[in-house]
Amino acid sequence: MIEFNNVTKIYKKTFTAVKNINLKIDKGEFIFIVGKSGAGKSTLIKLLLREISPTEGIITYNNQDINKIRKRSVSEYRRHIGFIFQDYRLLPKMTVYENIAFAMEMICCQAKSIRREVPLVLSMVGLSDKAKYYPDELSGGEQQRVAIARAVINKPETVIADEPTGNLDVETSKEIMKILAEVNRRGTTVIMATHDREIVNHYHRRVVELKKGIIIRDVKAGGYSYESEED
């Protein structure tokens, strides 16, 4: 489904963010991307989202070389991917319902579909009673659940989560992970960059560890390693 073949990204001709990355992610996998700050996790995500292009190598998504996608078609490509930000990125002047509906409106979904799908995804993330609330009326955990709902509302094949529990307490983080696990159980590929040792150790999913832009560990049912710790 997703494949990195000898991918290297060099910024400003001097800084190598990732080097010779070879990585294959199958449909329906749940994969943790771990490593210290600066290890290359964000670069890997940006490459997959086609925000940046590799200096060398090929990235394919469903056998399509994403670097050959024309600029005007990048937004169409990204419809296959839902993205969850650490800082939520909700629209402050829209209600919870409107934030989620907006993602459907952006791809020209019919109003009937929006009215049907938004309540369903709100129920999945446990926020049926918060539909008319605004982001500043929600807790951090509730805002992240809205962000997840927005990311999955268009039924993407893949969800990428960048430190989705980084700003949350332990109990709230567990709630978020249960939702992501359910999203994955329904068939969506989940790629999660994280520093959260407890979560990685608890779920025993595939772990890919980066160090100085190089994959140093790729295990199917792994845990967090001391190499992954912050400096």
PDB file of C-alpha atoms in Angstrom:
ATOM      1  CA  MET A   1       0.000   0.000   0.000  1.00  0.00           C
ATOM      2  CA  ILE A   2       2.686   2.497   1.100  1.00  0.00           C
ATOM      3  CA  GLU A   3       6.303   2.011   0.179  1.00  0.00           C
ATOM      4  CA  PHE A   4       9.439   4.089   0.637  1.00  0.00           C
ATOM      5  CA  ASN A   5      12.273   2.952  -1.645  1.00  0.00           C
ATOM      6  CA  ASN A   6      15.741   4.330  -0.818  1.00  0.00           C
ATOM      7  CA  VAL A   7      14.261   7.679   0.202  1.00  0.00           C
ATOM      8  CA  THR A   8      16.569  10.492   1.267  1.00  0.00           C
ATOM      9  CA  LYS A   9      15.606  14.085   2.076  1.00  0.00           C
ATOM     10  CA  ILE A  10      18.264  16.779   2.300  1.00  0.00           C
ATOM     11  CA  TYR A  11      17.318  20.311   3.344  1.00  0.00           C
ATOM     12  CA  LYS A  12      19.249  23.274   1.904  1.00  0.00           C
ATOM     13  CA  LYS A  13      21.856  20.893   0.506  1.00  0.00           C
ATOM     14  CA  THR A  14      23.432  20.447   3.937  1.00  0.00           C
ATOM     15  CA  PHE A  15      21.077  18.749   6.438  1.00  0.00           C
ATOM     16  CA  THR A  16      20.060  15.147   5.802  1.00  0.00           C
ATOM     17  CA  ALA A  17      16.707  14.678   7.552  1.00  0.00           C
ATOM     18  CA  VAL A  18      16.150  11.072   6.465  1.00  0.00           C
ATOM     19  CA  LYS A  19      18.561   8.777   4.640  1.00  0.00           C
ATOM     20  CA  ASN A  20      18.031   5.632   2.571  1.00  0.00           C
ATOM     21  CA  ILE A  21      14.603   4.905   4.032  1.00  0.00           C
ATOM     22  CA  ASN A  22      13.130   1.585   2.942  1.00  0.00           C
ATOM     23  CA  LEU A  23       9.738   0.999   4.487  1.00  0.00           C
ATOM     24  CA  LYS A  24       6.632  -0.898   3.448  1.00  0.00           C
ATOM     25  CA  ILE A  25       3.304  -0.437   5.211  1.00  0.00           C
ATOM     26  CA  ASP A  26       0.481  -2.811   4.364  1.00  0.00           C
ATOM     27  CA  LYS A  27      -3.195  -1.950   4.266  1.00  0.00           C
ATOM     28  CA  GLY A  28      -4.800  -2.176   7.695  1.00  0.00           C
ATOM     29  CA  GLU A  29      -1.577  -1.977   9.710  1.00  0.00           C
ATOM     30  CA  PHE A  30      -1.178   0.050  12.896  1.00  0.00           C
ATOM     31  CA  ILE A  31       2.377   1.364  13.089  1.00  0.00           C
ATOM     32  CA  PHE A  32       4.166   3.510  15.650  1.00  0.00           C
ATOM     33  CA  ILE A  33       6.947   5.796  14.405  1.00  0.00           C
ATOM     34  CA  VAL A  34       9.291   6.570  17.312  1.00  0.00           C
ATOM     35  CA  GLY A  35      12.583   8.359  17.866  1.00  0.00           C
ATOM     36  CA  LYS A  36      14.076  11.412  19.527  1.00  0.00           C
ATOM     37  CA  SER A  37      13.171  14.918  18.393  1.00  0.00           C
ATOM     38  CA  GLY A  38      15.004  15.522  15.146  1.00  0.00           C
ATOM     39  CA  ALA A  39      15.149  11.818  14.289  1.00  0.00           C
ATOM     40  CA  GLY A  40      13.159  12.351  11.086  1.00  0.00           C
ATOM     41  CA  LYS A  41       9.585  11.469  12.099  1.00  0.00           C
ATOM     42  CA  SER A  42       8.055  14.739  10.886  1.00  0.00           C
ATOM     43  CA  THR A  43       9.986  14.600   7.633  1.00  0.00           C
ATOM     44  CA  LEU A  44       8.665  11.088   6.990  1.00  0.00           C
ATOM     45  CA  ILE A  45       5.106  12.324   7.505  1.00  0.00           C
ATOM     46  CA  LYS A  46       5.590  15.398   5.295  1.00  0.00           C
ATOM     47  CA  LEU A  47       6.992  13.214   2.535  1.00  0.00           C
ATOM     48  CA  LEU A  48       3.980  10.913   2.673  1.00  0.00           C
ATOM     49  CA  LEU A  49       1.584  13.880   2.625  1.00  0.00           C
ATOM     50  CA  ARG A  50       3.458  15.274  -0.391  1.00  0.00           C
ATOM     51  CA  GLU A  51       4.173  18.501   1.509  1.00  0.00           C
ATOM     52  CA  ILE A  52       7.805  18.009   0.500  1.00  0.00           C
ATOM     53  CA  SER A  53       9.524  15.840  -2.113  1.00  0.00           C
ATOM     54  CA  PRO A  54      12.436  13.479  -1.564  1.00  0.00           C
ATOM     55  CA  THR A  55      15.903  14.431  -2.725  1.00  0.00           C
ATOM     56  CA  GLU A  56      16.363  10.822  -3.781  1.00  0.00           C
ATOM     57  CA  GLY A  57      14.192   7.738  -3.929  1.00  0.00           C
ATOM     58  CA  ILE A  58      10.567   6.880  -4.660  1.00  0.00           C
ATOM     59  CA  ILE A  59       7.450   6.880  -2.478  1.00  0.00           C
ATOM     60  CA  THR A  60       4.451   4.935  -3.734  1.00  0.00           C
ATOM     61  CA  TYR A  61       0.894   4.883  -2.454  1.00  0.00           C
ATOM     62  CA  ASN A  62      -1.235   2.083  -3.914  1.00  0.00           C
ATOM     63  CA  ASN A  63       1.499   1.570  -6.516  1.00  0.00           C
ATOM     64  CA  GLN A  64       1.384   5.224  -7.590  1.00  0.00           C
ATOM     65  CA  ASP A  65       4.573   7.299  -7.437  1.00  0.00           C
ATOM     66  CA  ILE A  66       3.268  10.238  -5.419  1.00  0.00           C
ATOM     67  CA  ASN A  67       6.049  12.529  -6.605  1.00  0.00           C
ATOM     68  CA  LYS A  68       4.645  12.281 -10.120  1.00  0.00           C
ATOM     69  CA  ILE A  69       1.266  13.591  -8.998  1.00  0.00           C
ATOM     70  CA  ARG A  70       0.628  16.995 -10.561  1.00  0.00           C
ATOM     71  CA  LYS A  71       0.278  19.897  -8.152  1.00  0.00           C
ATOM     72  CA  ARG A  72      -3.377  20.387  -9.008  1.00  0.00           C
ATOM     73  CA  SER A  73      -4.034  16.746  -8.121  1.00  0.00           C
ATOM     74  CA  VAL A  74      -2.255  16.682  -4.744  1.00  0.00           C
ATOM     75  CA  SER A  75      -5.427  17.652  -2.863  1.00  0.00           C
ATOM     76  CA  GLU A  76      -7.232  14.726  -4.479  1.00  0.00           C
ATOM     77  CA  TYR A  77      -4.433  12.393  -3.394  1.00  0.00           C
ATOM     78  CA  ARG A  78      -4.658  13.682   0.183  1.00  0.00           C
ATOM     79  CA  ARG A  79      -8.315  12.702   0.339  1.00  0.00           C
ATOM     80  CA  HIS A  80      -7.057   9.154   0.887  1.00  0.00           C
ATOM     81  CA  ILE A  81      -5.304  10.313   4.071  1.00  0.00           C
ATOM     82  CA  GLY A  82      -6.758  11.719   7.281  1.00  0.00           C
ATOM     83  CA  PHE A  83      -4.358  13.767   9.413  1.00  0.00           C
ATOM     84  CA  ILE A  84      -4.541  14.356  13.168  1.00  0.00           C
ATOM     85  CA  PHE A  85      -2.480  17.229  14.566  1.00  0.00           C
ATOM     86  CA  GLN A  86      -1.047  17.397  18.059  1.00  0.00           C
ATOM     87  CA  ASP A  87      -2.542  20.882  18.506  1.00  0.00           C
ATOM     88  CA  TYR A  88      -5.956  19.901  17.058  1.00  0.00           C
ATOM     89  CA  ARG A  89      -6.206  22.736  14.449  1.00  0.00           C
ATOM     90  CA  LEU A  90      -9.944  23.142  14.898  1.00  0.00           C
ATOM     91  CA  LEU A  91     -11.714  26.159  13.402  1.00  0.00           C
ATOM     92  CA  PRO A  92     -12.567  28.307  16.453  1.00  0.00           C
ATOM     93  CA  LYS A  93     -15.661  30.001  15.037  1.00  0.00           C
ATOM     94  CA  MET A  94     -17.307  26.739  14.042  1.00  0.00           C
ATOM     95  CA  THR A  95     -19.128  24.312  16.307  1.00  0.00           C
ATOM     96  CA  VAL A  96     -18.006  20.715  16.724  1.00  0.00           C
ATOM     97  CA  TYR A  97     -20.613  19.644  14.166  1.00  0.00           C
ATOM     98  CA  GLU A  98     -19.531  22.350  11.719  1.00  0.00           C
ATOM     99  CA  ASN A  99     -15.834  21.515  12.082  1.00  0.00           C
ATOM    100  CA  ILE A 100     -16.500  17.930  11.071  1.00  0.00           C
ATOM    101  CA  ALA A 101     -19.054  18.803   8.387  1.00  0.00           C
ATOM    102  CA  PHE A 102     -16.572  21.244   6.846  1.00  0.00           C
ATOM    103  CA  ALA A 103     -14.255  18.353   5.962  1.00  0.00           C
ATOM    104  CA  MET A 104     -17.103  16.791   3.977  1.00  0.00           C
ATOM    105  CA  GLU A 105     -18.069  20.090   2.374  1.00  0.00           C
ATOM    106  CA  MET A 106     -14.501  20.479   1.124  1.00  0.00           C
ATOM    107  CA  ILE A 107     -14.941  17.442  -1.094  1.00  0.00           C
ATOM    108  CA  CYS A 108     -18.425  18.515  -2.190  1.00  0.00           C
ATOM    109  CA  CYS A 109     -20.441  15.927  -0.281  1.00  0.00           C
ATOM    110  CA  GLN A 110     -24.196  16.326  -0.442  1.00  0.00           C
ATOM    111  CA  ALA A 111     -25.969  17.876   2.531  1.00  0.00           C
ATOM    112  CA  LYS A 112     -27.947  14.666   3.021  1.00  0.00           C
ATOM    113  CA  SER A 113     -24.736  12.673   3.416  1.00  0.00           C
ATOM    114  CA  ILE A 114     -23.320  15.221   5.854  1.00  0.00           C
ATOM    115  CA  ARG A 115     -26.446  15.089   8.014  1.00  0.00           C
ATOM    116  CA  ARG A 116     -26.213  11.305   8.098  1.00  0.00           C
ATOM    117  CA  GLU A 117     -22.449  10.830   8.610  1.00  0.00           C
ATOM    118  CA  VAL A 118     -21.539  13.553  11.114  1.00  0.00           C
ATOM    119  CA  PRO A 119     -23.774  12.217  13.930  1.00  0.00           C
ATOM    120  CA  LEU A 120     -22.403   8.713  13.326  1.00  0.00           C
ATOM    121  CA  VAL A 121     -18.777   9.779  13.691  1.00  0.00           C
ATOM    122  CA  LEU A 122     -19.631  11.957  16.699  1.00  0.00           C
ATOM    123  CA  SER A 123     -21.109   8.884  18.340  1.00  0.00           C
ATOM    124  CA  MET A 124     -17.977   6.866  17.543  1.00  0.00           C
ATOM    125  CA  VAL A 125     -15.749   9.396  19.360  1.00  0.00           C
ATOM    126  CA  GLY A 126     -18.223   9.821  22.233  1.00  0.00           C
ATOM    127  CA  LEU A 127     -19.214  13.421  21.546  1.00  0.00           C
ATOM    128  CA  SER A 128     -22.846  13.177  20.479  1.00  0.00           C
ATOM    129  CA  ASP A 129     -23.802  15.630  23.229  1.00  0.00           C
ATOM    130  CA  LYS A 130     -21.156  18.193  22.200  1.00  0.00           C
ATOM    131  CA  ALA A 131     -22.242  18.841  18.605  1.00  0.00           C
ATOM    132  CA  LYS A 132     -23.238  22.463  19.256  1.00  0.00           C
ATOM    133  CA  TYR A 133     -20.208  23.342  21.391  1.00  0.00           C
ATOM    134  CA  TYR A 134     -17.327  25.507  20.160  1.00  0.00           C
ATOM    135  CA  PRO A 135     -13.697  24.344  20.481  1.00  0.00           C
ATOM    136  CA  ASP A 136     -12.909  26.719  23.369  1.00  0.00           C
ATOM    137  CA  GLU A 137     -15.729  25.123  25.360  1.00  0.00           C
ATOM    138  CA  LEU A 138     -14.093  21.693  25.180  1.00  0.00           C
ATOM    139  CA  SER A 139     -11.279  20.034  27.098  1.00  0.00           C
ATOM    140  CA  GLY A 140      -8.066  19.101  25.308  1.00  0.00           C
ATOM    141  CA  GLY A 141      -9.136  15.479  25.075  1.00  0.00           C
ATOM    142  CA  GLU A 142     -12.508  16.447  23.627  1.00  0.00           C
ATOM    143  CA  GLN A 143     -10.832  18.684  21.058  1.00  0.00           C
ATOM    144  CA  GLN A 144      -8.576  15.815  20.020  1.00  0.00           C
ATOM    145  CA  ARG A 145     -11.600  13.572  19.620  1.00  0.00           C
ATOM    146  CA  VAL A 146     -13.148  16.183  17.318  1.00  0.00           C
ATOM    147  CA  ALA A 147      -9.875  16.232  15.373  1.00  0.00           C
ATOM    148  CA  ILE A 148     -10.052  12.439  15.007  1.00  0.00           C
ATOM    149  CA  ALA A 149     -13.674  12.624  13.880  1.00  0.00           C
ATOM    150  CA  ARG A 150     -12.734  15.233  11.283  1.00  0.00           C
ATOM    151  CA  ALA A 151      -9.843  13.064  10.081  1.00  0.00           C
ATOM    152  CA  VAL A 152     -11.981   9.951   9.564  1.00  0.00           C
ATOM    153  CA  ILE A 153     -15.288  11.466   8.414  1.00  0.00           C
ATOM    154  CA  ASN A 154     -14.436  10.986   4.719  1.00  0.00           C
ATOM    155  CA  LYS A 155     -13.436   7.353   5.310  1.00  0.00           C
ATOM    156  CA  PRO A 156      -9.769   7.687   4.334  1.00  0.00           C
ATOM    157  CA  GLU A 157      -7.683   4.589   3.680  1.00  0.00           C
ATOM    158  CA  THR A 158      -4.960   5.902   5.982  1.00  0.00           C
ATOM    159  CA  VAL A 159      -4.889   8.054   9.120  1.00  0.00           C
ATOM    160  CA  ILE A 160      -1.662   9.747  10.179  1.00  0.00           C
ATOM    161  CA  ALA A 161      -1.493  10.972  13.769  1.00  0.00           C
ATOM    162  CA  ASP A 162       1.356  13.280  14.763  1.00  0.00           C
ATOM    163  CA  GLU A 163       1.830  13.041  18.550  1.00  0.00           C
ATOM    164  CA  PRO A 164      -1.960  12.878  19.122  1.00  0.00           C
ATOM    165  CA  THR A 165      -1.549  12.325  22.879  1.00  0.00           C
ATOM    166  CA  GLY A 166       1.355  14.729  23.381  1.00  0.00           C
ATOM    167  CA  ASN A 167      -0.712  17.415  25.131  1.00  0.00           C
ATOM    168  CA  LEU A 168      -2.974  15.075  27.079  1.00  0.00           C
ATOM    169  CA  ASP A 169      -2.936  13.420  30.487  1.00  0.00           C
ATOM    170  CA  VAL A 170      -2.570   9.662  30.866  1.00  0.00           C
ATOM    171  CA  GLU A 171      -6.265   8.791  31.194  1.00  0.00           C
ATOM    172  CA  THR A 172      -7.296  11.006  28.293  1.00  0.00           C
ATOM    173  CA  SER A 173      -4.493   9.532  26.197  1.00  0.00           C
ATOM    174  CA  LYS A 174      -5.908   6.066  26.837  1.00  0.00           C
ATOM    175  CA  GLU A 175      -9.326   7.222  25.598  1.00  0.00           C
ATOM    176  CA  ILE A 176      -7.793   8.643  22.420  1.00  0.00           C
ATOM    177  CA  MET A 177      -5.893   5.421  21.780  1.00  0.00           C
ATOM    178  CA  LYS A 178      -9.055   3.352  22.170  1.00  0.00           C
ATOM    179  CA  ILE A 179     -10.648   5.444  19.426  1.00  0.00           C
ATOM    180  CA  LEU A 180      -7.635   5.083  17.129  1.00  0.00           C
ATOM    181  CA  ALA A 181      -7.591   1.338  17.775  1.00  0.00           C
ATOM    182  CA  GLU A 182     -11.262   1.186  16.799  1.00  0.00           C
ATOM    183  CA  VAL A 183     -10.554   3.190  13.634  1.00  0.00           C
ATOM    184  CA  ASN A 184      -7.853   0.651  12.784  1.00  0.00           C
ATOM    185  CA  ARG A 185     -10.141  -2.286  13.624  1.00  0.00           C
ATOM    186  CA  ARG A 186     -12.548  -1.010  10.988  1.00  0.00           C
ATOM    187  CA  GLY A 187      -9.853  -1.405   8.346  1.00  0.00           C
ATOM    188  CA  THR A 188      -8.084   1.949   8.263  1.00  0.00           C
ATOM    189  CA  THR A 189      -4.294   1.999   8.220  1.00  0.00           C
ATOM    190  CA  VAL A 190      -3.009   4.048  11.183  1.00  0.00           C
ATOM    191  CA  ILE A 191       0.458   5.609  11.298  1.00  0.00           C
ATOM    192  CA  MET A 192       1.227   7.311  14.602  1.00  0.00           C
ATOM    193  CA  ALA A 193       4.325   9.308  15.494  1.00  0.00           C
ATOM    194  CA  THR A 194       4.763   9.349  19.261  1.00  0.00           C
ATOM    195  CA  HIS A 195       7.059   9.726  22.255  1.00  0.00           C
ATOM    196  CA  ASP A 196       4.580   8.008  24.579  1.00  0.00           C
ATOM    197  CA  ARG A 197       6.399   4.974  26.021  1.00  0.00           C
ATOM    198  CA  GLU A 198       3.362   3.616  27.914  1.00  0.00           C
ATOM    199  CA  ILE A 199       1.135   3.610  24.844  1.00  0.00           C
ATOM    200  CA  VAL A 200       3.701   1.918  22.607  1.00  0.00           C
ATOM    201  CA  ASN A 201       4.438  -0.720  25.233  1.00  0.00           C
ATOM    202  CA  HIS A 202       0.756  -1.344  25.926  1.00  0.00           C
ATOM    203  CA  TYR A 203      -0.425  -1.864  22.344  1.00  0.00           C
ATOM    204  CA  HIS A 204       2.449  -4.025  21.050  1.00  0.00           C
ATOM    205  CA  ARG A 205       1.965  -2.976  17.441  1.00  0.00           C
ATOM    206  CA  ARG A 206       4.598  -2.591  14.764  1.00  0.00           C
ATOM    207  CA  VAL A 207       7.306  -0.118  15.811  1.00  0.00           C
ATOM    208  CA  VAL A 208       9.618   1.698  13.403  1.00  0.00           C
ATOM    209  CA  GLU A 209      12.385   3.599  15.177  1.00  0.00           C
ATOM    210  CA  LEU A 210      14.362   6.409  13.602  1.00  0.00           C
ATOM    211  CA  LYS A 211      17.720   7.755  14.716  1.00  0.00           C
ATOM    212  CA  LYS A 212      19.426  10.615  12.895  1.00  0.00           C
ATOM    213  CA  GLY A 213      17.224  10.008   9.875  1.00  0.00           C
ATOM    214  CA  ILE A 214      17.905   6.277   9.604  1.00  0.00           C
ATOM    215  CA  ILE A 215      15.629   3.365  10.488  1.00  0.00           C
ATOM    216  CA  ILE A 216      17.451   1.480  13.231  1.00  0.00           C
ATOM    217  CA  ARG A 217      14.620  -0.838  14.288  1.00  0.00           C
ATOM    218  CA  ASP A 218      11.501  -2.244  12.654  1.00  0.00           C
ATOM    219  CA  VAL A 219       9.662  -4.875  14.704  1.00  0.00           C
ATOM    220  CA  LYS A 220       6.167  -6.300  14.213  1.00  0.00           C
ATOM    221  CA  ALA A 221       5.044  -6.354  17.846  1.00  0.00           C
ATOM    222  CA  GLY A 222       7.547  -4.115  19.555  1.00  0.00           C
ATOM    223  CA  GLY A 223       7.860  -1.775  22.463  1.00  0.00           C
ATOM    224  CA  TYR A 224       9.562   1.496  23.194  1.00  0.00           C
ATOM    225  CA  SER A 225      13.360   1.374  23.442  1.00  0.00           C
ATOM    226  CA  TYR A 226      15.856   3.468  25.377  1.00  0.00           C
ATOM    227  CA  GLU A 227      17.158   4.753  22.031  1.00  0.00           C
ATOM    228  CA  SER A 228      13.787   6.437  21.565  1.00  0.00           C
ATOM    229  CA  GLU A 229      14.008   8.497  24.739  1.00  0.00           C
ATOM    230  CA  GLU A 230      14.316  12.278  24.613  1.00  0.00           C
ATOM    231  CA  ASP A 231      17.720  13.798  25.276  1.00  0.00           C
TER     232      ASP A 231
END
